Amino acid sequence: PETVLVAGGGQSGFQAAASLRDKGFTGRVVLVGDEPGVPYQRPPLSKAYLKGTAGDEQLRLRPEDYFAEKGIELVPGRVASVDRGASRVVLASGEELAYDHLVLATGARNRVLPVPGADLAGVLMLRTRDDADRLRESLDAASSVVVIGGGFIGLEFASHAGKPVTVVEAQDRLLARVASPEVSSFFLELHEKAGHTVLLGTGVTALHGEGRVSSVELADGTRLPADLVVVAVGVVPETTLASDAGLTVTNGVVVDEHLRTEDPKIFAIGDCANFPCVHAGAATRLESVQNAVDQARCVAAAITGNAAPYDSLPWFWTDQTGAKLQIVGILANADKTVVVGDRAEGKFSVLSFRDGVLITVESVNRPPDHIAARRLFTADLRPTYADLEASSFDLKAHVK
Ligand code: FAD
């Protein structure tokens, strides 16, 4: 029987293993992961788990017995190298495992802040359950918390930290990489109303302290007192295995529309993969549960003889300051936006257009718009500005 070896036991690696069984794969499925315990999901780490309203049970993707029941072999450890010639991997322990198909699902690691003092005690990041545990422990005693980075993770941390924090963001708006200016300004207001201080257009040049961080130095020389600093300035894809094995890496492991590398036995999925995205019209690397899960399913289908190009619709969500933001599509080069709903009430959607065609819908506390947009885009229905204007921008009216 064939062996599928999955390197990385996170969201996408787990899903690849599970989907192989769901699709009737009867060979060996080996999931090698270097984090302790059974595979778990990350979204609650910056939300309910951080707040303490969800525990370990809620993080787990499946209970422990599931893996034995499904014949998924969980191998704890780190894949140290791939020997493509011999179709096997070598673990850090020295153990060798042969494969017929190898799925790289190694995710991403946090970007380290390139300034002096970034390694002081009290400077933390958030990617793993261990990181979240450390943050939870430090939060109680912390009196001056500074968050560096106003993206999804930094803002979710701020909003679930349980105390006012200062957010320092180098760009001139929050969520600049993922959301429209309308959505950014709405969340700025919410965070300020919640008592947080947000400094936009502000770079950090150094962290100071004797062994432990005590202040954050900004580009203008100001020093913010800080006894806990959370660095949330994005991630870098974990691609070492692929590059050491001679595979092409450019902002992620480069794969084709079937998520295959140039080695037909090796796929890459999730945060570590750079794939031709039909919705972005360009090579893209996405960091989301949707992308991790759907890419895993696509590869499981390919391995079980039902290969189809990956074309799943990208969507994202975040929960912060009591508001739920849901995004459908990829916001790139929009040239027109329309706000529908009631911004003052905190229930609205931003519709963005490129060349007169709807490309993204960002919904704040308006799940029906999100659902309608997903149905439209999944069915490849792309209403134009004129179509939508005729229905007073009622997305549901265009779902067939
Ligand atoms: P990961 O889940 O990171 O899994 C990769 C695994 O591989 C890790 O366990 C890693 O340790 C392991 N690994 C790496 N190298 C090796 C090796 N050589 N050998 C063995 N194991 C290895 N997305 C959303 O859509 N919505 C959200 O609300 C949301 N919230 C998030 C909150 C936080 C705090 C974080 C960190 C992420 C959040 N995300 C969210 C993003 C989402 O969790 C990721 O996109 C998703 O986990 C990617 O899955 P992955 O399998 O590619 O990577």
Short mmCIF file of C-alpha atoms and ligand atoms in Angstrom, two decimals:
data_model
loop_
_atom_site.label_atom_id
_atom_site.label_comp_id
_atom_site.label_asym_id
_atom_site.label_seq_id
_atom_site.Cartn_x
_atom_site.Cartn_y
_atom_site.Cartn_z
CA PRO A 1 0.00 0.00 0.00
CA GLU A 2 1.03 3.60 -0.56
CA THR A 3 2.23 5.86 2.25
CA VAL A 4 1.31 9.51 2.52
CA LEU A 5 3.60 11.39 4.85
CA VAL A 6 2.45 14.77 6.08
CA ALA A 7 5.10 17.09 7.51
CA GLY A 8 3.43 19.43 10.02
CA GLY A 9 0.50 18.58 12.29
CA GLY A 10 -1.36 21.90 12.29
CA GLN A 11 -4.61 22.92 10.62
CA SER A 12 -3.72 21.87 7.08
CA GLY A 13 -1.66 18.79 7.96
CA PHE A 14 -4.42 17.43 10.18
CA GLN A 15 -7.00 18.11 7.46
CA ALA A 16 -4.95 16.38 4.78
CA ALA A 17 -4.76 13.24 6.92
CA ALA A 18 -8.46 13.37 7.83
CA SER A 19 -9.57 14.03 4.24
CA LEU A 20 -7.50 11.14 2.91
CA ARG A 21 -9.48 8.81 5.16
CA ASP A 22 -12.77 10.58 4.34
CA LYS A 23 -12.04 9.95 0.66
CA GLY A 24 -11.35 6.26 1.24
CA PHE A 25 -7.56 6.20 1.12
CA THR A 26 -6.53 2.82 2.52
CA GLY A 27 -2.74 3.18 2.62
CA ARG A 28 -0.62 4.46 5.50
CA VAL A 29 -1.17 8.01 6.66
CA VAL A 30 1.66 9.37 8.80
CA LEU A 31 1.38 12.82 10.37
CA VAL A 32 4.66 14.14 11.74
CA GLY A 33 4.28 17.20 13.96
CA ASP A 34 6.71 18.96 16.25
CA GLU A 35 4.20 20.49 18.66
CA PRO A 36 3.08 18.61 21.77
CA GLY A 37 -0.28 16.84 21.87
CA VAL A 38 -2.90 16.20 19.21
CA PRO A 39 -3.45 18.71 16.37
CA TYR A 40 -5.22 21.88 17.46
CA GLN A 41 -6.60 25.02 15.89
CA ARG A 42 -5.05 28.45 16.33
CA PRO A 43 -7.94 30.95 15.99
CA PRO A 44 -9.05 30.69 19.66
CA LEU A 45 -5.48 31.38 20.83
CA SER A 46 -6.00 35.11 20.28
CA LYS A 47 -9.68 35.02 21.27
CA ALA A 48 -11.53 32.71 23.70
CA TYR A 49 -8.43 30.78 24.82
CA LEU A 50 -6.56 33.99 25.62
CA LYS A 51 -9.55 35.28 27.58
CA GLY A 52 -9.80 31.98 29.40
CA THR A 53 -13.31 31.13 28.18
CA ALA A 54 -12.08 28.17 26.11
CA GLY A 55 -9.68 25.49 27.26
CA ASP A 56 -7.62 22.75 25.66
CA GLU A 57 -10.70 20.74 24.70
CA GLN A 58 -11.98 23.53 22.49
CA LEU A 59 -8.63 23.85 20.75
CA ARG A 60 -8.30 20.21 19.75
CA LEU A 61 -9.30 19.46 16.18
CA ARG A 62 -10.33 15.91 17.17
CA PRO A 63 -10.21 13.86 20.38
CA GLU A 64 -7.23 11.58 20.82
CA ASP A 65 -9.07 8.33 19.92
CA TYR A 66 -10.00 9.69 16.50
CA PHE A 67 -6.48 9.17 15.18
CA ALA A 68 -6.25 5.50 16.19
CA GLU A 69 -9.79 4.89 14.91
CA LYS A 70 -8.93 6.35 11.51
CA GLY A 71 -5.53 4.72 11.32
CA ILE A 72 -3.72 8.05 11.25
CA GLU A 73 -0.24 7.58 12.74
CA LEU A 74 0.74 10.59 14.82
CA VAL A 75 4.51 10.78 14.97
CA PRO A 76 5.86 13.42 17.35
CA GLY A 77 9.00 15.09 16.07
CA ARG A 78 10.52 17.36 13.54
CA VAL A 79 11.14 16.45 9.92
CA ALA A 80 14.76 17.48 9.51
CA SER A 81 15.29 16.74 5.83
CA VAL A 82 13.81 15.25 2.70
CA ASP A 83 15.76 12.82 0.57
CA ARG A 84 13.89 13.14 -2.70
CA GLY A 85 16.03 10.58 -4.51
CA ALA A 86 15.15 7.90 -1.99
CA SER A 87 11.59 9.23 -1.35
CA ARG A 88 12.06 9.40 2.39
CA VAL A 89 12.34 11.93 5.17
CA VAL A 90 14.72 11.98 8.07
CA LEU A 91 13.43 13.14 11.46
CA ALA A 92 15.50 15.14 13.92
CA SER A 93 15.68 11.93 16.00
CA GLY A 94 17.43 10.23 13.10
CA GLU A 95 14.43 8.02 12.29
CA GLU A 96 13.81 7.58 8.56
CA LEU A 97 10.34 7.32 7.03
CA ALA A 98 9.61 6.43 3.43
CA TYR A 99 6.81 8.05 1.46
CA ASP A 100 4.98 7.71 -1.84
CA HIS A 101 3.46 11.18 -1.45
CA LEU A 102 4.83 13.91 0.80
CA VAL A 103 2.64 16.81 1.89
CA LEU A 104 4.50 19.84 3.26
CA ALA A 105 2.17 21.48 5.78
CA THR A 106 4.77 23.28 7.85
CA GLY A 107 2.90 26.56 8.30
CA ALA A 108 4.68 29.76 9.20
CA ARG A 109 6.62 31.25 12.09
CA ASN A 110 6.39 34.69 13.58
CA ARG A 111 8.48 37.43 12.08
CA VAL A 112 11.01 38.67 14.61
CA LEU A 113 11.13 42.43 15.12
CA PRO A 114 14.47 43.53 13.65
CA VAL A 115 15.40 45.99 16.40
CA PRO A 116 17.75 45.89 19.41
CA GLY A 117 16.16 44.46 22.54
CA ALA A 118 13.70 42.19 20.71
CA ASP A 119 15.07 39.25 22.72
CA LEU A 120 14.49 40.77 26.18
CA ALA A 121 12.35 38.89 28.69
CA GLY A 122 8.76 40.11 28.58
CA VAL A 123 8.78 40.37 24.77
CA LEU A 124 6.40 37.70 23.52
CA MET A 125 4.74 36.56 20.31
CA LEU A 126 1.63 34.53 19.55
CA ARG A 127 1.55 31.55 17.23
CA THR A 128 1.35 28.38 19.30
CA ARG A 129 -0.60 27.15 22.31
CA ASP A 130 2.64 27.43 24.32
CA ASP A 131 2.90 31.09 23.25
CA ALA A 132 -0.70 31.69 24.34
CA ASP A 133 -0.08 30.02 27.71
CA ARG A 134 2.95 32.22 28.29
CA LEU A 135 0.99 35.33 27.33
CA ARG A 136 -1.89 34.42 29.61
CA GLU A 137 0.52 33.98 32.51
CA SER A 138 2.24 37.30 31.87
CA LEU A 139 -0.92 39.31 31.30
CA ASP A 140 -2.24 39.22 34.84
CA ALA A 141 0.80 40.88 36.35
CA ALA A 142 1.44 43.28 33.45
CA SER A 143 0.60 46.92 34.01
CA SER A 144 1.82 48.49 30.73
CA VAL A 145 1.16 46.35 27.69
CA VAL A 146 2.40 47.44 24.26
CA VAL A 147 1.32 45.55 21.14
CA ILE A 148 3.53 46.05 18.10
CA GLY A 149 1.51 45.51 14.93
CA GLY A 150 -2.10 46.42 14.18
CA GLY A 151 -3.04 43.41 12.07
CA PHE A 152 -5.47 40.59 12.90
CA ILE A 153 -3.36 38.98 15.62
CA GLY A 154 -2.22 42.16 17.39
CA LEU A 155 -5.73 43.59 17.44
CA GLU A 156 -7.38 40.37 18.56
CA PHE A 157 -4.84 40.15 21.35
CA ALA A 158 -5.59 43.77 22.33
CA SER A 159 -9.28 43.15 22.37
CA HIS A 160 -9.16 39.94 24.42
CA ALA A 161 -6.32 40.92 26.78
CA GLY A 162 -8.75 42.14 29.42
CA LYS A 163 -6.96 45.44 30.00
CA PRO A 164 -6.18 48.61 28.07
CA VAL A 165 -3.11 48.32 25.85
CA THR A 166 -1.17 50.54 23.47
CA VAL A 167 -1.06 49.38 19.85
CA VAL A 168 1.82 50.70 17.72
CA GLU A 169 1.34 50.32 13.96
CA ALA A 170 3.84 51.39 11.31
CA GLN A 171 1.22 51.84 8.56
CA ASP A 172 -1.13 54.78 8.59
CA ARG A 173 -4.15 52.58 9.34
CA LEU A 174 -5.05 49.36 11.15
CA LEU A 175 -5.53 46.08 9.22
CA ALA A 176 -3.87 47.78 6.24
CA ARG A 177 -2.83 44.51 4.60
CA VAL A 178 -6.26 42.90 4.67
CA ALA A 179 -9.09 45.43 4.93
CA SER A 180 -10.41 48.55 3.24
CA PRO A 181 -9.83 52.01 4.76
CA GLU A 182 -13.53 52.13 5.77
CA VAL A 183 -13.17 48.98 7.84
CA SER A 184 -9.83 50.15 9.27
CA SER A 185 -11.30 53.41 10.53
CA PHE A 186 -14.27 51.62 12.08
CA PHE A 187 -12.01 49.29 14.07
CA LEU A 188 -9.78 52.20 15.09
CA GLU A 189 -12.83 53.86 16.66
CA LEU A 190 -13.86 50.64 18.41
CA HIS A 191 -10.41 50.04 19.88
CA GLU A 192 -10.18 53.62 21.08
CA LYS A 193 -13.66 53.39 22.61
CA ALA A 194 -12.56 50.23 24.40
CA GLY A 195 -9.82 52.27 26.08
CA HIS A 196 -6.84 51.27 23.96
CA THR A 197 -4.31 53.78 22.67
CA VAL A 198 -3.54 53.34 18.97
CA LEU A 199 -0.45 54.98 17.46
CA LEU A 200 -0.55 54.87 13.67
CA GLY A 201 2.29 55.61 11.26
CA THR A 202 4.68 54.89 14.11
CA GLY A 203 7.78 52.74 13.83
CA VAL A 204 9.54 51.04 16.73
CA THR A 205 13.32 51.47 16.78
CA ALA A 206 14.35 49.66 19.97
CA LEU A 207 13.18 47.86 23.08
CA HIS A 208 14.95 48.75 26.33
CA GLY A 209 15.37 47.12 29.70
CA GLU A 210 17.84 45.40 32.02
CA GLY A 211 17.24 41.76 31.15
CA ARG A 212 13.51 42.43 31.10
CA VAL A 213 11.75 44.90 28.85
CA SER A 214 10.83 48.23 30.46
CA SER A 215 10.17 50.50 27.48
CA VAL A 216 9.54 50.68 23.76
CA GLU A 217 11.36 53.37 21.79
CA LEU A 218 9.47 54.92 18.88
CA ALA A 219 10.98 56.45 15.75
CA ASP A 220 10.59 59.98 17.14
CA GLY A 221 12.57 59.04 20.26
CA THR A 222 9.56 58.75 22.59
CA ARG A 223 9.79 55.89 25.06
CA LEU A 224 6.60 54.09 26.04
CA PRO A 225 6.78 52.32 29.41
CA ALA A 226 6.15 48.60 28.93
CA ASP A 227 6.43 45.50 31.08
CA LEU A 228 4.86 43.25 28.46
CA VAL A 229 5.41 43.66 24.72
CA VAL A 230 3.55 41.56 22.20
CA VAL A 231 5.19 41.50 18.78
CA ALA A 232 2.64 40.76 16.06
CA VAL A 233 4.29 41.93 12.86
CA GLY A 234 3.37 39.06 10.59
CA VAL A 235 4.84 35.68 9.77
CA VAL A 236 7.35 34.11 7.45
CA PRO A 237 6.50 30.83 5.76
CA GLU A 238 8.32 27.77 7.08
CA THR A 239 10.09 26.62 3.93
CA THR A 240 13.45 25.27 5.05
CA LEU A 241 12.63 21.64 4.26
CA ALA A 242 11.62 22.54 0.73
CA SER A 243 14.56 24.81 -0.01
CA ASP A 244 17.07 22.34 1.45
CA ALA A 245 15.53 19.70 -0.82
CA GLY A 246 16.11 21.95 -3.84
CA LEU A 247 12.47 22.90 -4.41
CA THR A 248 11.61 26.43 -5.53
CA VAL A 249 10.76 28.80 -2.71
CA THR A 250 9.52 32.34 -3.32
CA ASN A 251 7.46 33.70 -0.45
CA GLY A 252 6.45 30.12 0.29
CA VAL A 253 6.93 26.77 -1.40
CA VAL A 254 5.99 27.30 -5.02
CA VAL A 255 3.26 24.94 -6.24
CA ASP A 256 1.12 24.61 -9.36
CA GLU A 257 -2.67 24.75 -9.63
CA HIS A 258 -2.81 21.23 -8.15
CA LEU A 259 -0.68 22.40 -5.19
CA ARG A 260 2.16 20.19 -6.40
CA THR A 261 5.79 21.29 -6.29
CA GLU A 262 8.05 20.60 -9.25
CA ASP A 263 8.58 17.16 -7.66
CA PRO A 264 5.39 15.25 -8.54
CA LYS A 265 5.54 13.36 -5.25
CA ILE A 266 5.58 16.50 -3.10
CA PHE A 267 2.70 18.89 -2.39
CA ALA A 268 2.65 22.03 -0.22
CA ILE A 269 -0.46 23.42 1.46
CA GLY A 270 -1.59 26.08 3.92
CA ASP A 271 0.46 28.99 5.23
CA CYS A 272 3.70 27.65 3.70
CA ALA A 273 2.44 27.38 0.10
CA ASN A 274 2.62 29.95 -2.67
CA PHE A 275 0.01 28.95 -5.26
CA PRO A 276 -1.54 30.43 -8.41
CA CYS A 277 -4.71 31.96 -6.96
CA VAL A 278 -7.49 32.40 -9.52
CA HIS A 279 -9.29 34.84 -7.23
CA ALA A 280 -6.25 37.11 -6.90
CA GLY A 281 -5.12 36.54 -10.48
CA ALA A 282 -1.57 36.05 -9.17
CA ALA A 283 0.74 33.78 -7.21
CA THR A 284 -0.44 34.13 -3.63
CA ARG A 285 0.24 32.85 -0.14
CA LEU A 286 -2.73 32.97 2.21
CA GLU A 287 -2.85 32.62 5.98
CA SER A 288 -6.31 31.39 6.91
CA VAL A 289 -8.20 28.37 8.13
CA GLN A 290 -10.29 28.29 4.96
CA ASN A 291 -7.20 28.11 2.78
CA ALA A 292 -5.50 25.49 4.99
CA VAL A 293 -8.59 23.27 5.03
CA ASP A 294 -9.56 23.58 1.37
CA GLN A 295 -6.02 23.06 0.11
CA ALA A 296 -5.73 19.94 2.27
CA ARG A 297 -8.94 18.58 0.74
CA CYS A 298 -7.70 19.37 -2.76
CA VAL A 299 -4.48 17.42 -2.20
CA ALA A 300 -6.32 14.49 -0.60
CA ALA A 301 -8.53 14.40 -3.70
CA ALA A 302 -5.49 14.42 -5.99
CA ILE A 303 -3.84 11.55 -4.09
CA THR A 304 -7.04 9.51 -4.24
CA GLY A 305 -7.32 9.95 -8.00
CA ASN A 306 -9.62 12.95 -8.29
CA ALA A 307 -7.22 15.77 -9.06
CA ALA A 308 -8.81 19.13 -9.76
CA PRO A 309 -7.21 22.57 -9.85
CA TYR A 310 -7.43 24.47 -6.57
CA ASP A 311 -9.93 27.30 -6.98
CA SER A 312 -11.64 27.63 -3.58
CA LEU A 313 -12.96 31.01 -2.66
CA PRO A 314 -10.82 32.80 -0.04
CA TRP A 315 -12.62 34.05 3.05
CA PHE A 316 -11.47 35.29 6.44
CA TRP A 317 -12.87 36.34 9.77
CA THR A 318 -11.82 38.12 12.91
CA ASP A 319 -13.52 38.82 16.23
CA GLN A 320 -12.45 41.93 18.08
CA THR A 321 -13.91 44.60 20.33
CA GLY A 322 -17.25 42.80 20.23
CA ALA A 323 -17.52 43.03 16.44
CA LYS A 324 -17.27 40.26 13.88
CA LEU A 325 -15.59 41.08 10.59
CA GLN A 326 -15.97 38.62 7.73
CA ILE A 327 -14.22 39.08 4.41
CA VAL A 328 -14.93 37.32 1.11
CA GLY A 329 -12.47 37.58 -1.77
CA ILE A 330 -9.07 39.22 -2.01
CA LEU A 331 -8.88 42.97 -1.77
CA ALA A 332 -6.36 44.08 -4.38
CA ASN A 333 -6.45 47.20 -6.51
CA ALA A 334 -10.05 48.08 -5.78
CA ASP A 335 -11.04 51.27 -7.55
CA LYS A 336 -14.48 51.86 -6.06
CA THR A 337 -16.17 51.07 -2.75
CA VAL A 338 -19.71 51.32 -1.46
CA VAL A 339 -20.77 51.10 2.17
CA VAL A 340 -24.16 49.49 2.76
CA GLY A 341 -26.03 49.13 6.05
CA ASP A 342 -25.62 51.25 9.14
CA ARG A 343 -22.08 52.13 10.11
CA ALA A 344 -23.20 54.15 13.14
CA GLU A 345 -25.02 51.05 14.45
CA GLY A 346 -21.93 48.95 13.72
CA LYS A 347 -23.71 46.78 11.15
CA PHE A 348 -22.46 47.39 7.65
CA SER A 349 -20.67 45.91 4.65
CA VAL A 350 -18.09 47.42 2.36
CA LEU A 351 -18.44 46.32 -1.26
CA SER A 352 -15.27 46.82 -3.32
CA PHE A 353 -15.07 46.87 -7.09
CA ARG A 354 -12.31 46.60 -9.65
CA ASP A 355 -13.07 47.67 -13.21
CA GLY A 356 -16.75 47.84 -12.26
CA VAL A 357 -16.93 44.25 -10.98
CA LEU A 358 -17.48 43.21 -7.35
CA ILE A 359 -14.25 41.69 -5.93
CA THR A 360 -14.66 41.69 -2.13
CA VAL A 361 -17.33 42.04 0.50
CA GLU A 362 -16.26 42.94 4.04
CA SER A 363 -19.09 42.54 6.51
CA VAL A 364 -19.12 43.92 10.03
CA ASN A 365 -21.85 42.25 12.08
CA ARG A 366 -23.80 41.55 8.85
CA PRO A 367 -23.53 37.76 8.38
CA PRO A 368 -26.29 37.66 5.72
CA ASP A 369 -24.14 39.79 3.38
CA HIS A 370 -21.18 37.51 4.00
CA ILE A 371 -23.23 34.43 3.22
CA ALA A 372 -24.74 35.98 0.11
CA ALA A 373 -21.30 37.04 -1.13
CA ARG A 374 -19.90 33.56 -0.60
CA ARG A 375 -22.78 32.04 -2.50
CA LEU A 376 -22.37 34.52 -5.35
CA PHE A 377 -18.62 34.12 -5.73
CA THR A 378 -18.68 30.35 -5.32
CA ALA A 379 -21.20 30.19 -8.18
CA ASP A 380 -18.89 32.51 -10.13
CA LEU A 381 -21.52 35.22 -10.15
CA ARG A 382 -19.76 38.56 -10.16
CA PRO A 383 -22.30 41.36 -10.14
CA THR A 384 -21.22 44.66 -11.63
CA TYR A 385 -21.57 48.01 -9.92
CA ALA A 386 -24.51 48.79 -12.21
CA ASP A 387 -26.26 45.47 -11.37
CA LEU A 388 -25.91 46.14 -7.67
CA GLU A 389 -26.95 49.76 -7.90
CA ALA A 390 -30.16 48.60 -9.56
CA SER A 391 -30.98 46.44 -6.53
CA SER A 392 -29.93 49.13 -4.00
CA PHE A 393 -26.85 47.01 -3.30
CA ASP A 394 -28.85 44.08 -1.99
CA LEU A 395 -26.43 41.16 -2.44
CA LYS A 396 -29.09 38.54 -1.72
CA ALA A 397 -31.09 39.70 -4.71
CA HIS A 398 -28.32 38.45 -7.02
CA VAL A 399 -28.01 34.95 -5.59
CA LYS A 400 -29.62 32.51 -8.02
P1 FAD B 1 0.00 25.63 11.12
O1 FAD B 1 -1.36 25.50 11.68
O2 FAD B 1 0.90 26.65 11.68
O3 FAD B 1 0.69 24.20 11.27
C1 FAD B 1 2.01 23.95 10.90
C2 FAD B 1 2.58 22.93 11.88
O4 FAD B 1 3.75 22.35 11.35
C3 FAD B 1 2.99 23.55 13.21
O5 FAD B 1 2.51 22.76 14.26
C4 FAD B 1 4.51 23.51 13.15
O6 FAD B 1 5.11 23.45 14.42
C5 FAD B 1 4.72 22.24 12.35
N1 FAD B 1 6.02 22.12 11.70
C6 FAD B 1 6.71 23.07 11.02
N2 FAD B 1 7.84 22.57 10.51
C7 FAD B 1 7.85 21.26 10.85
C8 FAD B 1 8.77 20.20 10.60
N3 FAD B 1 9.88 20.38 9.89
N4 FAD B 1 8.49 18.97 11.12
C9 FAD B 1 7.35 18.76 11.85
N5 FAD B 1 6.45 19.73 12.10
C10 FAD B 1 6.71 20.96 11.60
N6 FAD B 1 -7.20 32.11 10.49
C11 FAD B 1 -8.50 32.36 10.23
O7 FAD B 1 -8.95 32.03 9.14
N7 FAD B 1 -9.30 32.95 11.15
C12 FAD B 1 -8.85 33.31 12.38
O8 FAD B 1 -9.60 33.86 13.19
C13 FAD B 1 -7.48 33.05 12.69
N8 FAD B 1 -6.97 33.36 13.90
C14 FAD B 1 -5.67 33.08 14.17
C15 FAD B 1 -5.15 33.38 15.43
C16 FAD B 1 -3.82 33.11 15.74
C17 FAD B 1 -3.29 33.44 17.10
C18 FAD B 1 -2.96 32.54 14.75
C19 FAD B 1 -1.52 32.27 15.06
C20 FAD B 1 -3.47 32.24 13.50
C21 FAD B 1 -4.82 32.50 13.20
N9 FAD B 1 -5.35 32.19 11.95
C22 FAD B 1 -6.68 32.44 11.69
C23 FAD B 1 -4.50 31.60 10.89
C24 FAD B 1 -4.62 30.09 10.82
O9 FAD B 1 -4.53 29.54 12.11
C25 FAD B 1 -3.50 29.55 9.93
O10 FAD B 1 -3.69 30.09 8.64
C26 FAD B 1 -3.51 28.03 9.88
O11 FAD B 1 -3.20 27.50 11.14
C27 FAD B 1 -2.53 27.53 8.84
O12 FAD B 1 -2.46 26.14 8.89
P2 FAD B 1 -1.10 25.41 8.48
O13 FAD B 1 -1.36 23.95 8.66
O14 FAD B 1 -0.62 25.91 7.19
O15 FAD B 1 -0.04 25.89 9.56
#
